[in-house]
Coordinates of C-alpha atoms in Angstrom, one line a residue:
Chain C
M53 CA 0.0 0.0 0.0
L54 CA 1.3 3.5 -0.8
V55 CA 0.4 5.7 2.2
Y56 CA 0.9 9.5 2.2
I57 CA 0.9 11.4 5.5
A58 CA -0.5 14.8 4.6
G59 CA 0.8 17.0 7.3
A60 CA 4.0 15.6 8.9
G61 CA 3.8 17.4 12.3
A62 CA 4.2 15.4 15.5
M63 CA 1.3 13.1 14.9
G64 CA 2.0 12.7 11.2
C65 CA 5.5 11.7 12.1
R66 CA 4.3 9.1 14.6
F67 CA 1.9 7.6 12.1
G68 CA 4.4 7.7 9.3
Y69 CA 7.1 6.2 11.5
Q70 CA 5.0 3.4 12.8
I71 CA 3.6 2.5 9.3
S72 CA 7.1 2.6 7.8
K73 CA 7.9 -0.4 10.1
T74 CA 5.3 -2.5 8.2
N75 CA 5.4 -3.9 4.7
N76 CA 4.0 -0.6 3.2
D77 CA 5.4 2.5 1.6
V78 CA 5.1 5.8 3.4
I79 CA 5.7 9.3 2.1
L80 CA 5.5 12.4 4.3
L81 CA 4.1 15.6 2.9
D82 CA 4.8 18.9 4.6
G83 CA 5.5 22.5 3.9
W84 CA 8.1 23.2 6.6
E85 CA 11.5 23.6 4.8
D86 CA 13.7 22.9 7.8
H87 CA 11.8 19.8 8.6
I88 CA 11.9 18.5 5.0
N89 CA 15.6 19.2 4.7
T90 CA 16.5 17.7 8.0
I91 CA 14.6 14.5 7.3
K92 CA 16.1 14.3 3.8
E93 CA 19.6 14.7 5.1
N94 CA 19.5 12.9 8.5
G95 CA 16.4 10.8 8.4
L96 CA 13.5 11.1 11.0
K97 CA 14.9 11.0 14.5
I98 CA 12.6 9.3 17.1
T99 CA 13.1 9.6 20.9
G100 CA 10.9 8.8 23.8
D101 CA 9.7 5.3 24.4
I102 CA 11.8 4.2 21.4
E103 CA 15.1 5.6 20.1
D104 CA 15.4 5.3 16.4
N105 CA 16.3 7.0 13.1
V106 CA 14.5 6.1 9.9
K107 CA 15.0 7.1 6.3
L108 CA 11.6 8.3 5.2
P109 CA 10.7 10.1 1.9
I110 CA 9.4 13.6 2.6
M111 CA 8.4 16.3 0.1
K112 CA 6.2 19.3 -0.4
P113 CA 2.5 18.4 -1.1
T114 CA 2.8 19.8 -4.7
E115 CA 5.7 17.5 -5.4
A116 CA 3.9 14.3 -4.8
K117 CA 3.1 12.4 -8.0
D118 CA 2.3 8.7 -7.4
E119 CA -1.3 7.8 -6.9
A120 CA -2.0 7.0 -3.3
D121 CA -3.8 4.0 -1.9
L122 CA -4.3 5.9 1.4
I123 CA -3.9 9.5 2.4
I124 CA -3.9 10.2 6.1
L125 CA -4.8 13.9 6.7
F126 CA -3.0 15.3 9.7
T127 CA -2.8 19.1 8.9
K128 CA -3.9 21.9 11.2
A129 CA -7.5 22.5 10.5
M130 CA -7.0 25.8 8.6
Q131 CA -4.4 24.2 6.3
L132 CA -6.8 21.5 5.1
P133 CA -8.2 23.2 2.0
Q134 CA -4.7 24.2 0.7
M135 CA -3.4 20.6 1.4
L136 CA -6.3 19.0 -0.5
N137 CA -5.8 21.4 -3.3
D138 CA -2.1 20.7 -3.5
I139 CA -2.4 16.9 -3.5
K140 CA -5.2 16.6 -6.1
G141 CA -2.7 14.8 -8.4
I142 CA -2.3 11.8 -6.1
I143 CA -6.0 11.2 -5.5
G144 CA -7.2 8.5 -7.7
E145 CA -10.6 6.9 -8.1
N146 CA -9.9 4.4 -5.3
T147 CA -7.7 6.5 -3.1
K148 CA -9.0 6.3 0.4
V149 CA -8.6 9.4 2.6
L150 CA -8.6 9.1 6.3
C151 CA -9.2 12.4 8.2
L152 CA -7.6 12.5 11.7
L153 CA -7.7 16.3 12.2
N154 CA -8.9 17.8 15.4
G155 CA -12.2 19.5 15.4
L156 CA -15.6 19.5 13.7
G157 CA -16.9 19.9 10.2
H158 CA -13.9 18.7 8.1
E159 CA -16.0 16.2 6.2
D160 CA -17.8 19.1 4.6
V161 CA -14.5 20.5 3.3
I162 CA -13.0 17.1 2.2
K163 CA -16.2 16.2 0.2
Q164 CA -15.4 19.1 -2.1
Y165 CA -12.2 17.3 -3.2
I166 CA -12.9 13.6 -3.0
S167 CA -15.9 11.3 -3.4
E168 CA -17.7 10.4 -0.2
K169 CA -17.2 6.7 -0.9
N170 CA -13.5 7.1 -0.3
L171 CA -13.7 9.2 2.8
L172 CA -13.0 7.7 6.2
M173 CA -13.5 9.8 9.3
G174 CA -11.4 9.1 12.4
V175 CA -10.3 10.2 15.8
T176 CA -7.3 9.3 17.7
V177 CA -6.0 9.6 21.3
W178 CA -2.4 9.0 20.4
T179 CA -0.1 11.9 21.3
A180 CA 3.2 13.0 20.0
G181 CA 5.6 16.0 20.2
L182 CA 8.1 17.6 17.9
K183 CA 11.4 18.5 19.5
G184 CA 12.5 20.3 16.4
P185 CA 12.8 19.8 12.7
G186 CA 13.1 16.1 11.9
H187 CA 12.8 15.0 15.5
A188 CA 9.6 13.5 16.9
H189 CA 9.2 12.6 20.6
L190 CA 6.8 9.6 21.1
Q191 CA 5.5 8.5 24.5
G192 CA 2.6 6.5 25.7
V193 CA 0.1 4.4 23.9
G194 CA -3.1 5.3 22.1
S195 CA -5.7 4.1 19.7
L196 CA -7.8 5.3 16.8
N197 CA -11.4 4.9 15.8
L198 CA -12.4 5.2 12.2
Q199 CA -15.4 4.7 10.0
S200 CA -16.2 4.8 6.3
L201 CA -18.9 7.3 5.5
D202 CA -20.0 4.9 2.7
P203 CA -20.6 1.4 4.2
S204 CA -20.3 -0.3 0.7
N205 CA -16.5 -0.4 0.8
L206 CA -16.0 -2.2 4.1
D207 CA -13.6 -4.8 2.7
E208 CA -11.2 -2.2 1.5
V209 CA -11.5 -0.3 4.8
H210 CA -10.8 -3.3 6.9
Q211 CA -7.6 -3.8 4.9
I212 CA -6.7 -0.3 6.1
V213 CA -7.6 -1.1 9.7
D214 CA -5.4 -4.2 9.4
M215 CA -2.5 -2.2 8.0
L216 CA -2.8 0.3 10.9
N217 CA -2.9 -2.5 13.4
A218 CA 0.2 -4.0 11.8
A219 CA 1.8 -0.7 12.6
D220 CA 0.7 -1.1 16.2
L221 CA -1.6 1.9 16.0
N222 CA -4.6 0.1 17.7
A223 CA -7.1 0.9 15.1
I224 CA -10.8 0.0 15.6
Y225 CA -13.5 0.1 13.0
D226 CA -16.2 2.1 14.7
E227 CA -19.8 1.8 13.5
D228 CA -20.5 5.3 14.8
V229 CA -17.4 7.4 15.0
I230 CA -19.0 10.8 14.8
P231 CA -20.0 10.9 18.5
N232 CA -16.3 10.1 19.3
I233 CA -15.1 12.9 17.1
W234 CA -17.5 15.3 18.9
R235 CA -16.4 14.0 22.3
K236 CA -12.8 14.7 21.5
A237 CA -13.7 18.2 20.0
C238 CA -15.6 18.8 23.3
V239 CA -12.5 18.0 25.3
N240 CA -10.6 20.4 23.1
G241 CA -13.4 23.0 23.4
T242 CA -13.3 23.0 27.1
M243 CA -9.6 23.0 27.7
N244 CA -7.7 24.3 24.7
S245 CA -9.2 27.7 24.3
T246 CA -9.6 28.4 28.0
C247 CA -6.1 27.4 29.0
A248 CA -4.8 29.5 26.1
L249 CA -6.8 32.5 27.2
L250 CA -5.9 32.0 30.9
D251 CA -2.2 31.0 30.1
C252 CA -2.5 28.0 32.4
T253 CA -2.2 24.2 32.5
I254 CA -5.2 22.0 32.4
G255 CA -4.8 21.2 36.1
E256 CA -4.8 24.9 37.0
L257 CA -8.0 25.5 35.0
F258 CA -9.8 22.6 36.8
A259 CA -8.5 23.6 40.2
S260 CA -10.7 26.7 39.9
Q261 CA -14.4 26.3 40.6
D262 CA -15.1 29.1 38.1
G263 CA -13.1 27.1 35.6
V264 CA -15.1 24.0 36.2
D265 CA -18.4 26.0 35.9
M266 CA -17.2 27.3 32.5
V267 CA -16.4 23.8 31.4
H268 CA -19.9 22.6 32.2
E269 CA -21.5 25.4 30.2
I270 CA -19.2 24.6 27.2
I271 CA -20.0 20.9 27.3
H272 CA -23.7 21.7 27.5
E273 CA -23.5 23.8 24.3
F274 CA -21.5 21.1 22.4
V275 CA -24.1 18.5 23.5
T276 CA -27.1 20.6 22.6
V277 CA -25.8 21.5 19.2
G278 CA -24.5 18.0 18.4
S279 CA -27.7 16.4 19.5
A280 CA -29.7 18.8 17.4
E281 CA -27.5 17.7 14.4
G282 CA -28.5 14.1 15.2
V283 CA -25.3 13.0 16.9
T284 CA -25.9 10.8 19.9
L285 CA -24.1 12.5 22.8
N286 CA -24.5 11.8 26.4
E287 CA -23.7 14.9 28.5
E288 CA -23.0 13.0 31.7
E289 CA -20.7 10.6 30.0
I290 CA -18.8 13.4 28.1
T291 CA -18.6 15.4 31.4
K292 CA -17.0 12.4 33.1
Y293 CA -14.6 11.9 30.1
V294 CA -13.6 15.6 30.2
M295 CA -13.0 15.4 34.0
D296 CA -11.0 12.2 33.7
T297 CA -8.9 13.8 30.9
S298 CA -8.3 16.8 33.0
V299 CA -6.8 14.7 35.8
K300 CA -4.6 12.6 33.4
A301 CA -3.4 15.7 31.5
A302 CA -3.3 18.1 34.5
H303 CA 0.3 19.1 34.0
H304 CA 0.0 19.8 30.3
Y305 CA -0.5 23.0 28.3
P306 CA -3.0 22.1 25.6
S307 CA -2.0 22.5 21.9
M308 CA -3.8 25.8 21.5
H309 CA -1.7 27.2 24.3
Q310 CA 1.3 26.0 22.4
D311 CA 0.0 27.6 19.3
L312 CA -1.2 30.9 20.6
V313 CA 0.8 31.7 23.8
Q314 CA 4.1 29.9 23.2
N315 CA 4.5 30.2 19.4
H316 CA 2.1 33.0 18.4
R317 CA 0.5 30.9 15.7
P318 CA -3.1 31.1 14.5
T319 CA -5.3 28.6 16.3
E320 CA -7.9 26.0 15.3
I321 CA -10.6 27.8 17.2
D322 CA -13.0 28.0 14.2
F323 CA -13.1 24.2 14.0
I324 CA -13.6 23.7 17.7
N325 CA -15.8 26.2 19.7
G326 CA -16.3 28.2 16.5
A327 CA -17.7 25.2 14.7
V328 CA -20.3 24.8 17.4
V329 CA -21.3 28.5 17.1
K330 CA -21.6 28.1 13.3
K331 CA -23.7 24.9 13.5
G332 CA -25.7 26.4 16.4
K333 CA -26.6 29.5 14.2
K334 CA -27.8 27.2 11.4
L335 CA -30.0 25.4 13.9
G336 CA -31.2 28.5 15.8
I337 CA -29.4 27.5 19.0
D338 CA -27.6 30.1 21.0
T339 CA -24.1 29.2 22.1
P340 CA -22.8 32.3 23.9
Y341 CA -20.0 30.5 25.8
C342 CA -18.5 29.1 22.6
Q343 CA -19.1 32.4 20.8
L344 CA -17.4 34.6 23.4
I345 CA -14.5 32.1 23.6
T346 CA -14.1 32.1 19.8
Q347 CA -14.2 35.9 19.7
M348 CA -11.7 36.2 22.5
I349 CA -9.2 33.8 20.8
H350 CA -9.6 35.8 17.6
A351 CA -9.2 39.1 19.4
K352 CA -6.0 37.7 21.0
E353 CA -4.8 36.6 17.6
S354 CA -5.4 40.2 16.5
V355 CA -3.6 41.6 19.5
L356 CA -0.6 39.3 18.6
K357 CA -0.9 40.3 15.0
I358 CA -1.1 36.7 13.8
K359 CA -4.6 37.0 12.3
Chain N
M225 CA -15.8 71.1 56.9
L226 CA -13.9 68.0 58.1
V227 CA -13.5 65.7 55.1
Y228 CA -12.2 62.2 55.3
I229 CA -10.9 60.4 52.2
A230 CA -11.6 56.7 52.9
G231 CA -9.2 55.0 50.5
A232 CA -6.2 57.2 49.6
G233 CA -5.2 55.5 46.4
A234 CA -4.5 57.6 43.3
M235 CA -8.0 59.0 43.1
G236 CA -8.3 59.5 46.9
C237 CA -5.0 61.5 46.8
R238 CA -6.3 63.6 43.9
F239 CA -9.4 64.5 45.8
G240 CA -7.6 64.9 49.1
Y241 CA -5.0 67.1 47.5
Q242 CA -7.4 69.4 45.7
I243 CA -9.7 69.7 48.8
S244 CA -6.7 70.5 51.0
K245 CA -6.2 73.7 48.9
T246 CA -9.6 75.0 50.1
N247 CA -10.7 76.2 53.4
N248 CA -11.5 72.8 54.7
D249 CA -9.8 70.0 56.7
V250 CA -8.8 66.8 55.0
I251 CA -7.7 63.5 56.5
L252 CA -6.6 60.6 54.3
L253 CA -7.5 57.1 55.5
D254 CA -5.6 54.1 54.1
G255 CA -4.2 50.7 55.1
W256 CA -0.9 50.8 53.1
E257 CA 1.9 51.2 55.6
D258 CA 4.5 52.5 53.2
H259 CA 2.1 55.1 51.8
I260 CA 1.1 56.3 55.3
N261 CA 4.7 56.5 56.5
T262 CA 6.0 58.3 53.4
I263 CA 3.2 60.9 53.5
K264 CA 3.7 61.4 57.3
E265 CA 7.5 61.9 56.8
N266 CA 7.7 63.7 53.5
G267 CA 4.2 64.9 52.7
L268 CA 2.2 63.9 49.6
K269 CA 4.2 64.5 46.4
I270 CA 2.2 65.6 43.4
T271 CA 3.6 65.5 39.8
G272 CA 2.0 65.8 36.4
D273 CA 0.1 68.9 35.5
I274 CA 1.2 70.5 38.9
E275 CA 4.3 69.9 40.9
D276 CA 3.7 70.2 44.6
N277 CA 4.2 68.7 48.0
V278 CA 1.6 69.0 50.7
K279 CA 1.5 68.1 54.4
L280 CA -1.7 66.0 54.7
P281 CA -2.8 64.0 57.8
I282 CA -3.0 60.3 57.0
M283 CA -3.8 57.4 59.2
K284 CA -5.3 54.0 59.3
P285 CA -9.1 53.9 59.2
T286 CA -9.4 52.5 62.7
E287 CA -7.3 55.4 64.1
A288 CA -9.7 58.1 62.9
K289 CA -11.6 59.7 65.9
D290 CA -13.1 63.0 65.0
E291 CA -16.7 63.0 63.6
A292 CA -16.7 63.7 59.9
D293 CA -18.8 66.2 58.0
L294 CA -18.1 64.3 54.8
I295 CA -16.6 61.0 54.0
I296 CA -15.6 60.3 50.4
L297 CA -15.4 56.6 49.7
F298 CA -12.6 55.7 47.3
T299 CA -11.7 52.2 48.3
K300 CA -11.5 49.2 45.9
A301 CA -15.0 47.7 45.8
M302 CA -14.1 44.6 47.8
Q303 CA -12.5 46.7 50.6
L304 CA -15.7 48.7 51.2
P305 CA -17.4 46.6 53.9
Q306 CA -14.1 46.5 56.0
M307 CA -13.6 50.3 55.5
L308 CA -17.2 51.1 56.6
N309 CA -16.7 48.8 59.6
D310 CA -13.4 50.5 60.5
I311 CA -14.7 54.0 60.3
K312 CA -17.9 53.6 62.3
G313 CA -16.5 55.9 65.0
I314 CA -16.4 59.0 62.8
I315 CA -19.9 58.6 61.3
G316 CA -22.2 60.9 63.1
E317 CA -25.9 61.5 62.7
N318 CA -25.3 64.2 60.1
T319 CA -22.1 62.8 58.5
K320 CA -22.6 62.7 54.7
V321 CA -21.1 59.8 52.8
L322 CA -20.2 60.2 49.1
C323 CA -19.6 57.0 47.3
L324 CA -17.3 57.4 44.3
L325 CA -16.3 53.7 43.9
N326 CA -16.3 52.0 40.5
G327 CA -19.0 49.5 39.8
L328 CA -22.6 48.7 40.8
G329 CA -24.5 47.8 43.9
H330 CA -22.4 49.7 46.5
E331 CA -25.5 51.5 47.9
D332 CA -26.8 48.2 49.2
V333 CA -23.6 47.7 51.2
I334 CA -23.4 51.2 52.5
K335 CA -27.0 51.3 53.7
Q336 CA -26.0 48.6 56.2
Y337 CA -23.8 51.2 57.9
I338 CA -25.3 54.6 57.4
S339 CA -28.8 56.0 57.0
E340 CA -30.0 56.6 53.5
K341 CA -30.6 60.3 54.2
N342 CA -26.9 60.8 54.5
L343 CA -25.9 58.8 51.4
L344 CA -24.7 60.5 48.2
M345 CA -24.0 58.4 45.2
G346 CA -21.6 59.7 42.6
V347 CA -19.5 59.0 39.6
T348 CA -16.4 60.7 38.3
V349 CA -14.4 60.8 35.2
W350 CA -11.3 62.3 36.9
T351 CA -8.2 60.0 36.6
A352 CA -5.1 59.8 38.6
G353 CA -2.1 57.5 39.0
L354 CA 0.2 56.5 41.9
K355 CA 3.9 56.5 41.1
G356 CA 4.7 54.9 44.4
P357 CA 4.0 55.4 48.1
G358 CA 3.2 59.0 48.8
H359 CA 3.4 60.1 45.2
A360 CA 0.4 60.9 43.1
H361 CA 0.6 61.7 39.4
L362 CA -2.3 63.9 38.2
Q363 CA -3.0 64.8 34.6
G364 CA -6.0 66.1 32.6
V365 CA -9.3 67.4 33.8
G366 CA -12.5 65.7 34.8
S367 CA -15.8 66.2 36.6
L368 CA -18.1 64.4 39.0
N369 CA -21.8 63.9 39.2
L370 CA -23.5 63.2 42.5
Q371 CA -27.0 62.9 43.9
S372 CA -28.5 62.5 47.3
L373 CA -30.6 59.4 47.6
D374 CA -32.8 61.4 50.0
P375 CA -34.0 64.7 48.3
S376 CA -34.9 66.3 51.7
N377 CA -31.3 67.3 52.4
L378 CA -30.5 69.3 49.3
D379 CA -29.3 72.4 51.1
E380 CA -26.5 70.4 52.9
V381 CA -25.7 68.5 49.7
H382 CA -25.4 71.8 47.7
Q383 CA -22.8 73.0 50.3
I384 CA -20.8 69.8 49.5
V385 CA -21.1 70.5 45.8
D386 CA -19.9 74.0 46.4
M387 CA -17.0 72.8 48.5
L388 CA -16.0 70.3 45.7
N389 CA -16.2 73.1 43.2
A390 CA -14.0 75.3 45.4
A391 CA -11.5 72.4 45.0
D392 CA -11.9 72.7 41.2
L393 CA -13.3 69.2 41.0
N394 CA -16.1 70.3 38.7
A395 CA -19.0 68.8 40.7
I396 CA -22.5 68.7 39.3
Y397 CA -25.6 67.9 41.3
D398 CA -27.3 65.3 39.1
E399 CA -31.0 64.7 39.5
D400 CA -30.6 61.2 38.1
V401 CA -27.1 60.0 38.7
I402 CA -27.7 56.2 38.7
P403 CA -27.8 55.9 34.8
N404 CA -24.4 57.7 34.8
I405 CA -23.1 55.2 37.3
W406 CA -24.3 52.4 35.1
R407 CA -22.8 54.0 32.0
K408 CA -19.4 54.1 33.7
A409 CA -19.7 50.6 34.9
C410 CA -20.6 49.6 31.4
V411 CA -17.4 51.2 30.1
N412 CA -15.5 49.3 32.7
G413 CA -17.4 46.1 32.0
T414 CA -16.5 46.2 28.3
M415 CA -12.8 47.2 28.5
N416 CA -11.4 46.3 31.9
S417 CA -12.1 42.6 32.1
T418 CA -11.5 41.9 28.5
C419 CA -8.2 43.8 28.3
A420 CA -7.1 42.1 31.5
L421 CA -7.9 38.7 30.0
L422 CA -6.3 39.5 26.6
D423 CA -3.4 41.4 28.1
C424 CA -3.8 44.3 25.7
T425 CA -4.5 48.0 25.6
I426 CA -8.0 49.4 25.0
G427 CA -6.9 50.3 21.4
E428 CA -5.8 46.8 20.7
L429 CA -9.1 45.4 21.9
F430 CA -11.1 47.7 19.7
A431 CA -8.9 47.2 16.7
S432 CA -10.2 43.7 16.5
Q433 CA -13.7 43.2 15.0
D434 CA -14.2 40.2 17.4
G435 CA -13.3 42.5 20.2
V436 CA -15.9 45.0 19.1
D437 CA -18.5 42.3 18.7
M438 CA -17.8 41.2 22.3
V439 CA -18.2 44.8 23.5
H440 CA -21.6 45.1 21.8
E441 CA -22.9 41.9 23.5
I442 CA -21.6 43.1 26.9
I443 CA -23.3 46.5 26.5
H444 CA -26.5 44.8 25.5
E445 CA -26.5 42.7 28.8
F446 CA -25.8 45.8 30.9
V447 CA -28.6 47.7 29.3
T448 CA -31.1 44.8 29.5
V449 CA -30.4 44.2 33.2
G450 CA -30.3 47.9 34.1
S451 CA -33.5 48.7 32.2
A452 CA -35.2 45.8 34.0
E453 CA -34.1 47.4 37.3
G454 CA -35.8 50.6 36.2
V455 CA -32.6 52.5 35.3
T456 CA -33.0 54.6 32.1
L457 CA -30.3 53.4 29.8
N458 CA -30.0 54.2 26.1
E459 CA -28.1 51.4 24.4
E460 CA -27.2 53.5 21.4
E461 CA -25.9 56.4 23.5
I462 CA -23.9 54.1 25.8
T463 CA -22.4 52.4 22.7
K464 CA -21.3 55.7 21.3
Y465 CA -19.9 56.7 24.7
V466 CA -18.0 53.4 25.0
M467 CA -16.6 53.8 21.5
D468 CA -15.6 57.4 22.1
T469 CA -13.9 56.3 25.3
S470 CA -12.0 53.6 23.5
V471 CA -10.5 56.2 21.1
K472 CA -9.5 58.6 23.9
A473 CA -8.1 55.9 26.0
A474 CA -6.7 53.7 23.2
H475 CA -3.1 53.6 24.6
H476 CA -4.1 52.8 28.1
Y477 CA -4.2 49.5 30.0
P478 CA -7.4 49.7 32.1
S479 CA -7.2 49.4 35.9
M480 CA -8.2 45.8 36.0
H481 CA -5.2 45.0 33.8
Q482 CA -3.0 46.9 36.3
D483 CA -4.5 44.9 39.1
L484 CA -4.6 41.4 37.6
V485 CA -1.8 41.3 35.0
Q486 CA 0.7 43.9 36.3
N487 CA 0.3 43.5 40.0
H488 CA -1.4 40.2 40.6
R489 CA -4.0 41.7 42.8
P490 CA -7.7 40.6 43.1
T491 CA -10.0 42.5 40.8
E492 CA -13.3 44.3 41.2
I493 CA -15.0 42.0 38.7
D494 CA -17.8 41.0 41.1
F495 CA -18.9 44.7 41.1
I496 CA -18.8 45.2 37.4
N497 CA -19.7 42.3 35.1
G498 CA -20.4 40.1 38.1
A499 CA -22.9 42.6 39.5
V500 CA -24.8 42.4 36.2
V501 CA -24.9 38.6 36.4
K502 CA -26.1 38.8 40.0
K503 CA -28.8 41.3 39.2
G504 CA -29.8 39.4 36.1
K505 CA -30.2 36.2 38.0
K506 CA -32.6 38.0 40.4
L507 CA -34.6 39.3 37.4
G508 CA -34.5 36.0 35.5
I509 CA -32.3 37.5 32.7
D510 CA -29.5 35.5 31.2
T511 CA -26.2 37.3 31.0
P512 CA -23.8 34.7 29.5
Y513 CA -21.1 37.2 28.4
C514 CA -20.9 38.9 31.7
Q515 CA -21.0 35.5 33.4
L516 CA -18.2 33.9 31.4
I517 CA -16.1 37.0 31.7
T518 CA -16.6 37.0 35.5
Q519 CA -15.7 33.3 35.7
M520 CA -12.6 33.7 33.5
I521 CA -11.3 36.6 35.7
H522 CA -11.9 34.5 38.8
A523 CA -10.3 31.5 37.2
K524 CA -7.3 33.7 36.3
E525 CA -7.2 35.0 39.9
S526 CA -7.1 31.3 41.0
V527 CA -4.3 30.5 38.5
L528 CA -2.3 33.4 39.9
K529 CA -3.2 32.3 43.5
I530 CA -4.6 35.6 44.4
K531 CA -8.1 34.4 45.2

């Protein structure tokens, strides 16, 4: 199988690295010059639970030519349309596309570029970090759930699941992945934006009763809008999942904190809280918490002149 | 007239200084040791539009003994009950109390300590800064509006207005001061908390369309709750006033930024946005913007361990 990783950040490197250890071909696609050059010259360096160095082909998205069997999308949310546009040439009639981006609403974007029968939606709890160009730091274990939006191609999709499991990625075919995607988006929507605005760790947010009160209101908006869209969401179960995550990840700064506060990069807010606002508006549902949080993040991007 | 300034911060020093230049006695009351000692030893230093140094009596609130003709309240909002408790000994049957604190709802607190017939509510647009203990920096001009809650004592109140005008404080007797107090609270409620959370100047907030959108929602909540309380508030006029203020004060960090971000001190949020939430709850009016902003400020106080 020829697998492209479209977006070779930390998570893309993890998936690319692990798949490269199987009997499949992997090509990383990314736009970061230093990252590309370092991996071309020295290979991809892996530290953490494993120490390794692998030769992996990496190129800019526009340079990819060979038709893909599978493309795993791992860009930042706002880079997705550009990526899909850049890789048109490798998308064949049977190329499967697995979307593992954070956030909500990506299927609507992807469907503009590929046929629904080839689209797999997924969500993963694997984590990874980049220590610098060409250097991924991998710790802990995770899993991923995925589902084909078109159930007629299950044989092909199960081959992909098998391939991902051969790469020890703990893939599960999920008959109803959308609620899991919402659940993860809800975790991000409660912690990422708030910790970025408050410049604090997840543990510090949840140590404050006011922080916890905010979290409950945000979860309620996600569940109300998701349910109105027909997604089966259990507010109590999601609340417990958010609370459990907050304990496990207490010492971490979420990715949006890394983007906004640490690196002054634009955030994915429009695909997390902002997506709930947008969907809520269509459905006639007020989402003032998600709306104010989205506005504050954008206002902060404006203050930092990164918007 | 014996005038006490209860709370000799920047604004208290301005009022105390200007009144000391008239034919009246002024005593400053404050709890900050360094400030008290510096003023006792070296006098109150004035810089800015005027350079001066005046000998002014200053003491802790509990040390004040002589019955006051007028007490001007200039504490931080959360220090008000303690101050009123500490100065019980100087409040006589005819002692007038003029409240010039920022925020909403102070009359309910003050009425627990003094009779309504002696209570004057006011609002001022004077500004002032403290450069350090014993050193006030005074620039620009301002004015103050005040009203007696009990109209039967207008003769006495007009003497106070005259005394304040003798001190060049541009005092106006206002037949309906409460809307002006709300209007100033609304300015604070749109800029103080948001600039504190976003760590930005007023100009930076208003340069962002998302920032301006937030401001409109906040004004709407203030006006809705105030109107439901019977206060005459014109949303369009207040919006224009907020916008004008944002232009004039574009380069400033508001006082809540100074408290929270620069000095890691607790904020007055419960008396600004938080007061609207509290009043809204009593009236059955949702105020999600004010509520989330109040929660975020408190969460940030918790993160900074100042709550």
